[in-house]
Amino acid sequence: MTENPTTGRILVVDDDPTVAEVVAGYLLRAGYQVDRAADGHQALARAEAARPDLVVLDLMLPGLDGLEVCRRLRATAHGAALPVVMLTAKGDEADRILGLELGADDYVTKPFSPRELVLRVRSVLRRAAGAAAAPPSPGLLTAGDLVLDPQARRAHRAGRELALTLREFDLLAFLLQHPGTVFGREELMQRVWGWDFGDLSTVTVHVRRLREKIEDDPAAPALISTVWGVGYRFDPVRG
């Protein structure tokens, strides 16, 4: 992972040559190296040949769509931590939610400003670089059989390693550092994502994904509780 959020290799995946050219041009001018792919199979091949620091991924691709590309990227050895920014059509909320559930870190809705996309790319890379360059942790974060190592960025439950995305790990680490405290979605978005604006369903989806990975029964969560009308609380006493 690049340690400079204004450099690095970006893989742009879009079957519209005009969109791909414009996006690539803005990213190049912002200082990034850019690879391009016009379909899902080509995207997977490019990512395997030269691992990118981030993927800009259109959901509407011929043949292998963006959701399946995201799913397959996440299934690879290093894919869980690979940042993904999705490009979605304006009205496709269901696809955006599904993309976030598959582990995408952010999305930009078409039609979009290329400058906005560059800012979103920079924000995601800055978060990833900050995680990679974080100072050594004073110790492990634990709650029952749940153990997080912030320095190694590895998480285990009952001795089994958890496959967490960049955002999932950051969210879980934040909650473990503040047990018993209720946080609203707006505050979580600010303190975990570093965003002052955005779709709050992003937080909802990531909480749901975390529950699926750490709870005995995600439908009746004992670790990450919902405080209705307020937000979420991590309560290891109940876990």
mmCIF file of C-alpha atoms in Angstrom:
data_model
loop_
_atom_site.group_PDB
_atom_site.id
_atom_site.type_symbol
_atom_site.label_atom_id
_atom_site.label_comp_id
_atom_site.label_asym_id
_atom_site.label_seq_id
_atom_site.Cartn_x
_atom_site.Cartn_y
_atom_site.Cartn_z
ATOM 1 C CA MET A 1 0.000 0.000 0.000
ATOM 2 C CA THR A 2 1.332 3.413 -0.925
ATOM 3 C CA GLU A 3 2.056 5.623 2.073
ATOM 4 C CA ASN A 4 1.337 8.824 0.138
ATOM 5 C CA PRO A 5 -2.363 9.472 -0.597
ATOM 6 C CA THR A 6 -1.413 11.579 -3.636
ATOM 7 C CA THR A 7 0.591 8.796 -5.284
ATOM 8 C CA GLY A 8 0.014 5.134 -6.006
ATOM 9 C CA ARG A 9 -1.432 2.845 -8.646
ATOM 10 C CA ILE A 10 -5.135 3.145 -9.435
ATOM 11 C CA LEU A 11 -7.034 0.593 -11.517
ATOM 12 C CA VAL A 12 -9.961 2.245 -13.335
ATOM 13 C CA VAL A 13 -12.621 -0.226 -14.466
ATOM 14 C CA ASP A 14 -15.303 1.180 -16.779
ATOM 15 C CA ASP A 15 -16.630 -0.010 -20.137
ATOM 16 C CA ASP A 16 -17.403 3.553 -21.272
ATOM 17 C CA PRO A 17 -14.173 4.711 -22.937
ATOM 18 C CA THR A 18 -15.052 8.391 -22.502
ATOM 19 C CA VAL A 19 -15.663 8.057 -18.759
ATOM 20 C CA ALA A 20 -12.542 5.918 -18.332
ATOM 21 C CA GLU A 21 -10.426 8.412 -20.261
ATOM 22 C CA VAL A 22 -11.680 11.406 -18.271
ATOM 23 C CA VAL A 23 -11.247 9.640 -14.916
ATOM 24 C CA ALA A 24 -7.792 8.384 -15.861
ATOM 25 C CA GLY A 25 -6.778 11.868 -17.026
ATOM 26 C CA TYR A 26 -7.764 13.527 -13.768
ATOM 27 C CA LEU A 27 -6.049 10.835 -11.703
ATOM 28 C CA LEU A 28 -2.877 11.113 -13.777
ATOM 29 C CA ARG A 29 -2.819 14.876 -13.305
ATOM 30 C CA ALA A 30 -3.272 14.315 -9.558
ATOM 31 C CA GLY A 31 -0.057 12.280 -9.537
ATOM 32 C CA TYR A 32 -1.345 8.707 -9.657
ATOM 33 C CA GLN A 33 -0.284 5.856 -11.913
ATOM 34 C CA VAL A 34 -3.326 4.539 -13.751
ATOM 35 C CA ASP A 35 -4.208 1.159 -15.242
ATOM 36 C CA ARG A 36 -7.455 0.716 -17.159
ATOM 37 C CA ALA A 37 -9.785 -2.201 -17.757
ATOM 38 C CA ALA A 38 -12.938 -2.244 -19.868
ATOM 39 C CA ASP A 39 -14.640 -5.304 -18.370
ATOM 40 C CA GLY A 40 -14.659 -7.470 -15.296
ATOM 41 C CA HIS A 41 -12.423 -10.268 -16.515
ATOM 42 C CA GLN A 42 -9.819 -7.790 -17.693
ATOM 43 C CA ALA A 43 -10.013 -6.010 -14.336
ATOM 44 C CA LEU A 44 -9.294 -9.203 -12.396
ATOM 45 C CA ALA A 45 -6.382 -10.027 -14.713
ATOM 46 C CA ARG A 46 -4.888 -6.537 -14.333
ATOM 47 C CA ALA A 47 -5.271 -6.629 -10.557
ATOM 48 C CA GLU A 48 -3.530 -9.996 -10.398
ATOM 49 C CA ALA A 49 -0.701 -8.919 -12.714
ATOM 50 C CA ALA A 50 0.027 -5.673 -10.845
ATOM 51 C CA ARG A 51 -1.745 -5.204 -7.532
ATOM 52 C CA PRO A 52 -3.253 -1.698 -7.407
ATOM 53 C CA ASP A 53 -3.441 0.525 -4.347
ATOM 54 C CA LEU A 54 -7.099 1.272 -5.113
ATOM 55 C CA VAL A 55 -9.751 0.251 -7.644
ATOM 56 C CA VAL A 56 -12.274 2.653 -9.168
ATOM 57 C CA LEU A 57 -14.986 0.214 -10.185
ATOM 58 C CA ASP A 58 -18.094 0.796 -12.284
ATOM 59 C CA LEU A 59 -20.948 -1.485 -11.215
ATOM 60 C CA MET A 60 -22.530 -1.702 -14.681
ATOM 61 C CA LEU A 61 -20.020 -3.776 -16.642
ATOM 62 C CA PRO A 62 -20.697 -6.185 -19.512
ATOM 63 C CA GLY A 63 -20.452 -9.878 -18.724
ATOM 64 C CA LEU A 64 -18.931 -9.913 -15.261
ATOM 65 C CA ASP A 65 -20.535 -6.997 -13.426
ATOM 66 C CA GLY A 66 -18.856 -4.776 -10.864
ATOM 67 C CA LEU A 67 -20.472 -6.509 -7.885
ATOM 68 C CA GLU A 68 -19.000 -9.848 -8.950
ATOM 69 C CA VAL A 69 -15.625 -8.229 -9.622
ATOM 70 C CA CYS A 70 -15.688 -6.758 -6.115
ATOM 71 C CA ARG A 71 -16.675 -10.137 -4.665
ATOM 72 C CA ARG A 72 -13.808 -11.910 -6.444
ATOM 73 C CA LEU A 73 -11.288 -9.238 -5.495
ATOM 74 C CA ARG A 74 -12.312 -9.645 -1.865
ATOM 75 C CA ALA A 75 -11.844 -13.420 -2.114
ATOM 76 C CA THR A 76 -8.135 -13.153 -2.967
ATOM 77 C CA ALA A 77 -5.350 -13.407 -0.392
ATOM 78 C CA HIS A 78 -4.761 -9.639 -0.230
ATOM 79 C CA GLY A 79 -8.126 -8.480 -1.526
ATOM 80 C CA ALA A 80 -9.847 -7.937 1.820
ATOM 81 C CA ALA A 81 -7.785 -4.804 2.433
ATOM 82 C CA LEU A 82 -7.830 -3.499 -1.154
ATOM 83 C CA PRO A 83 -9.689 -0.149 -1.228
ATOM 84 C CA VAL A 84 -12.554 0.058 -3.743
ATOM 85 C CA VAL A 85 -14.461 3.161 -4.842
ATOM 86 C CA MET A 86 -17.599 2.285 -6.784
ATOM 87 C CA LEU A 87 -19.200 4.214 -9.611
ATOM 88 C CA THR A 88 -22.985 3.812 -9.520
ATOM 89 C CA ALA A 89 -25.992 5.101 -11.411
ATOM 90 C CA LYS A 90 -28.033 7.774 -9.634
ATOM 91 C CA GLY A 91 -31.059 5.660 -8.724
ATOM 92 C CA ASP A 92 -29.357 2.333 -7.960
ATOM 93 C CA GLU A 93 -29.520 2.485 -4.158
ATOM 94 C CA ALA A 94 -29.893 -1.294 -3.860
ATOM 95 C CA ASP A 95 -26.704 -1.818 -5.852
ATOM 96 C CA ARG A 96 -24.854 0.744 -3.734
ATOM 97 C CA ILE A 97 -25.917 -1.034 -0.550
ATOM 98 C CA LEU A 98 -24.910 -4.409 -1.973
ATOM 99 C CA GLY A 99 -21.570 -2.991 -3.072
ATOM 100 C CA LEU A 100 -20.939 -1.676 0.434
ATOM 101 C CA GLU A 101 -21.926 -5.042 1.866
ATOM 102 C CA LEU A 102 -19.297 -6.647 -0.367
ATOM 103 C CA GLY A 103 -16.719 -4.331 1.158
ATOM 104 C CA ALA A 104 -16.491 -1.267 -1.076
ATOM 105 C CA ASP A 105 -15.042 1.697 0.821
ATOM 106 C CA ASP A 106 -16.864 4.531 -0.924
ATOM 107 C CA TYR A 107 -19.015 5.295 -3.935
ATOM 108 C CA VAL A 108 -19.557 8.151 -6.358
ATOM 109 C CA THR A 109 -22.887 8.551 -8.143
ATOM 110 C CA LYS A 110 -23.050 9.200 -11.888
ATOM 111 C CA PRO A 111 -23.047 11.804 -13.265
ATOM 112 C CA PHE A 112 -20.161 12.906 -11.084
ATOM 113 C CA SER A 113 -17.492 15.542 -10.977
ATOM 114 C CA PRO A 114 -14.063 14.050 -11.782
ATOM 115 C CA ARG A 115 -12.611 16.392 -9.168
ATOM 116 C CA GLU A 116 -14.962 14.908 -6.569
ATOM 117 C CA LEU A 117 -13.841 11.420 -7.558
ATOM 118 C CA VAL A 118 -10.181 12.389 -7.126
ATOM 119 C CA LEU A 119 -11.006 13.760 -3.671
ATOM 120 C CA ARG A 120 -12.786 10.535 -2.727
ATOM 121 C CA VAL A 121 -9.836 8.467 -3.984
ATOM 122 C CA ARG A 122 -7.427 10.627 -2.009
ATOM 123 C CA SER A 123 -9.580 10.339 1.133
ATOM 124 C CA VAL A 124 -9.733 6.538 0.955
ATOM 125 C CA LEU A 125 -5.995 6.241 0.280
ATOM 126 C CA ARG A 126 -5.213 8.658 3.096
ATOM 127 C CA ARG A 127 -7.194 6.466 5.479
ATOM 128 C CA ALA A 128 -5.436 3.344 4.231
ATOM 129 C CA ALA A 129 -2.007 4.994 4.439
ATOM 130 C CA GLY A 130 -2.757 6.262 7.922
ATOM 131 C CA ALA A 131 -3.660 2.750 9.012
ATOM 132 C CA ALA A 132 -0.465 1.336 7.511
ATOM 133 C CA ALA A 133 1.723 4.048 9.044
ATOM 134 C CA ALA A 134 0.051 4.153 12.441
ATOM 135 C CA PRO A 135 2.435 4.180 15.413
ATOM 136 C CA PRO A 136 2.863 0.948 17.341
ATOM 137 C CA SER A 137 -0.166 0.084 19.440
ATOM 138 C CA PRO A 138 0.278 -0.061 23.201
ATOM 139 C CA GLY A 139 -1.250 -3.535 23.119
ATOM 140 C CA LEU A 140 -3.961 -5.835 21.875
ATOM 141 C CA LEU A 141 -7.630 -4.910 21.978
ATOM 142 C CA THR A 142 -9.666 -7.714 23.475
ATOM 143 C CA ALA A 143 -13.259 -8.526 24.360
ATOM 144 C CA GLY A 144 -13.878 -12.113 25.405
ATOM 145 C CA ASP A 145 -12.548 -14.357 22.633
ATOM 146 C CA LEU A 146 -12.282 -11.389 20.242
ATOM 147 C CA VAL A 147 -8.693 -10.140 19.799
ATOM 148 C CA LEU A 148 -7.492 -7.266 17.586
ATOM 149 C CA ASP A 149 -3.856 -6.427 16.960
ATOM 150 C CA PRO A 150 -3.879 -2.809 15.694
ATOM 151 C CA GLN A 151 -0.193 -2.856 14.799
ATOM 152 C CA ALA A 152 -0.401 -6.001 12.662
ATOM 153 C CA ARG A 153 -3.990 -5.142 11.618
ATOM 154 C CA ARG A 154 -5.156 -8.674 12.309
ATOM 155 C CA ALA A 155 -8.268 -9.799 14.139
ATOM 156 C CA HIS A 156 -9.195 -13.178 15.602
ATOM 157 C CA ARG A 157 -12.232 -14.632 17.262
ATOM 158 C CA ALA A 158 -11.947 -17.907 19.165
ATOM 159 C CA GLY A 159 -8.558 -18.413 17.521
ATOM 160 C CA ARG A 160 -9.936 -17.997 13.986
ATOM 161 C CA GLU A 161 -8.655 -15.093 11.915
ATOM 162 C CA LEU A 162 -11.345 -12.718 10.664
ATOM 163 C CA ALA A 163 -11.252 -11.429 7.091
ATOM 164 C CA LEU A 164 -12.004 -7.751 7.693
ATOM 165 C CA THR A 165 -11.886 -4.954 5.151
ATOM 166 C CA LEU A 166 -10.012 -1.737 5.905
ATOM 167 C CA ARG A 167 -13.163 0.024 7.121
ATOM 168 C CA GLU A 168 -14.456 -2.968 9.074
ATOM 169 C CA PHE A 169 -11.188 -3.256 10.973
ATOM 170 C CA ASP A 170 -11.113 0.476 11.739
ATOM 171 C CA LEU A 171 -14.733 0.444 12.896
ATOM 172 C CA LEU A 172 -14.242 -2.584 15.139
ATOM 173 C CA ALA A 173 -11.017 -1.169 16.601
ATOM 174 C CA PHE A 174 -12.775 2.121 17.359
ATOM 175 C CA LEU A 175 -15.667 0.376 19.087
ATOM 176 C CA LEU A 176 -13.296 -1.804 21.128
ATOM 177 C CA GLN A 177 -11.451 1.314 22.251
ATOM 178 C CA HIS A 178 -14.716 2.838 23.511
ATOM 179 C CA PRO A 179 -16.702 0.032 25.173
ATOM 180 C CA GLY A 180 -20.074 0.980 26.574
ATOM 181 C CA THR A 181 -20.205 4.303 24.715
ATOM 182 C CA VAL A 182 -23.052 5.012 22.288
ATOM 183 C CA PHE A 183 -22.101 6.599 18.957
ATOM 184 C CA GLY A 184 -24.494 7.961 16.353
ATOM 185 C CA ARG A 185 -23.929 7.172 12.705
ATOM 186 C CA GLU A 186 -22.862 10.756 11.979
ATOM 187 C CA GLU A 187 -20.167 10.614 14.658
ATOM 188 C CA LEU A 188 -18.941 7.206 13.487
ATOM 189 C CA MET A 189 -18.703 8.527 9.947
ATOM 190 C CA GLN A 190 -16.611 11.451 11.166
ATOM 191 C CA ARG A 191 -14.364 9.553 13.558
ATOM 192 C CA VAL A 192 -13.881 6.275 11.666
ATOM 193 C CA TRP A 193 -14.275 7.313 8.029
ATOM 194 C CA GLY A 194 -12.966 10.851 8.500
ATOM 195 C CA TRP A 195 -15.894 12.254 6.512
ATOM 196 C CA ASP A 196 -18.003 15.275 7.420
ATOM 197 C CA PHE A 197 -20.668 14.244 4.901
ATOM 198 C CA GLY A 198 -21.839 11.106 3.158
ATOM 199 C CA ASP A 199 -24.554 8.470 3.001
ATOM 200 C CA LEU A 200 -25.159 7.227 6.549
ATOM 201 C CA SER A 201 -26.239 3.846 5.171
ATOM 202 C CA THR A 202 -22.492 3.267 4.724
ATOM 203 C CA VAL A 203 -22.198 3.005 8.517
ATOM 204 C CA THR A 204 -25.304 0.833 8.772
ATOM 205 C CA VAL A 205 -23.979 -1.618 6.207
ATOM 206 C CA HIS A 206 -20.567 -1.877 7.856
ATOM 207 C CA VAL A 207 -22.132 -2.520 11.264
ATOM 208 C CA ARG A 208 -24.226 -5.279 9.716
ATOM 209 C CA ARG A 209 -21.143 -6.808 8.060
ATOM 210 C CA LEU A 210 -19.223 -6.719 11.331
ATOM 211 C CA ARG A 211 -22.077 -8.434 13.149
ATOM 212 C CA GLU A 212 -22.040 -11.211 10.562
ATOM 213 C CA LYS A 213 -18.366 -11.794 11.306
ATOM 214 C CA ILE A 214 -18.164 -11.453 15.097
ATOM 215 C CA GLU A 215 -21.611 -12.254 16.523
ATOM 216 C CA ASP A 216 -22.865 -15.735 17.404
ATOM 217 C CA ASP A 217 -26.286 -14.680 16.126
ATOM 218 C CA PRO A 218 -26.126 -11.555 13.915
ATOM 219 C CA ALA A 219 -29.921 -11.251 14.064
ATOM 220 C CA ALA A 220 -29.713 -10.915 17.867
ATOM 221 C CA PRO A 221 -26.373 -9.156 18.368
ATOM 222 C CA ALA A 222 -24.778 -9.306 21.808
ATOM 223 C CA LEU A 223 -21.587 -7.349 21.109
ATOM 224 C CA ILE A 224 -22.662 -4.460 18.879
ATOM 225 C CA SER A 225 -25.991 -3.267 20.215
ATOM 226 C CA THR A 226 -28.397 -0.895 18.507
ATOM 227 C CA VAL A 227 -29.544 1.924 20.776
ATOM 228 C CA TRP A 228 -32.730 2.918 19.011
ATOM 229 C CA GLY A 229 -32.904 6.521 17.957
ATOM 230 C CA VAL A 230 -29.270 7.101 18.967
ATOM 231 C CA GLY A 231 -26.777 4.739 17.346
ATOM 232 C CA TYR A 232 -24.574 1.783 18.280
ATOM 233 C CA ARG A 233 -22.731 0.593 21.370
ATOM 234 C CA PHE A 234 -20.051 -2.054 21.821
ATOM 235 C CA ASP A 235 -20.803 -3.929 25.023
ATOM 236 C CA PRO A 236 -18.308 -6.733 25.743
ATOM 237 C CA VAL A 237 -19.981 -7.444 29.104
ATOM 238 C CA ARG A 238 -22.958 -8.827 27.255
ATOM 239 C CA GLY A 239 -20.840 -10.746 24.732
#
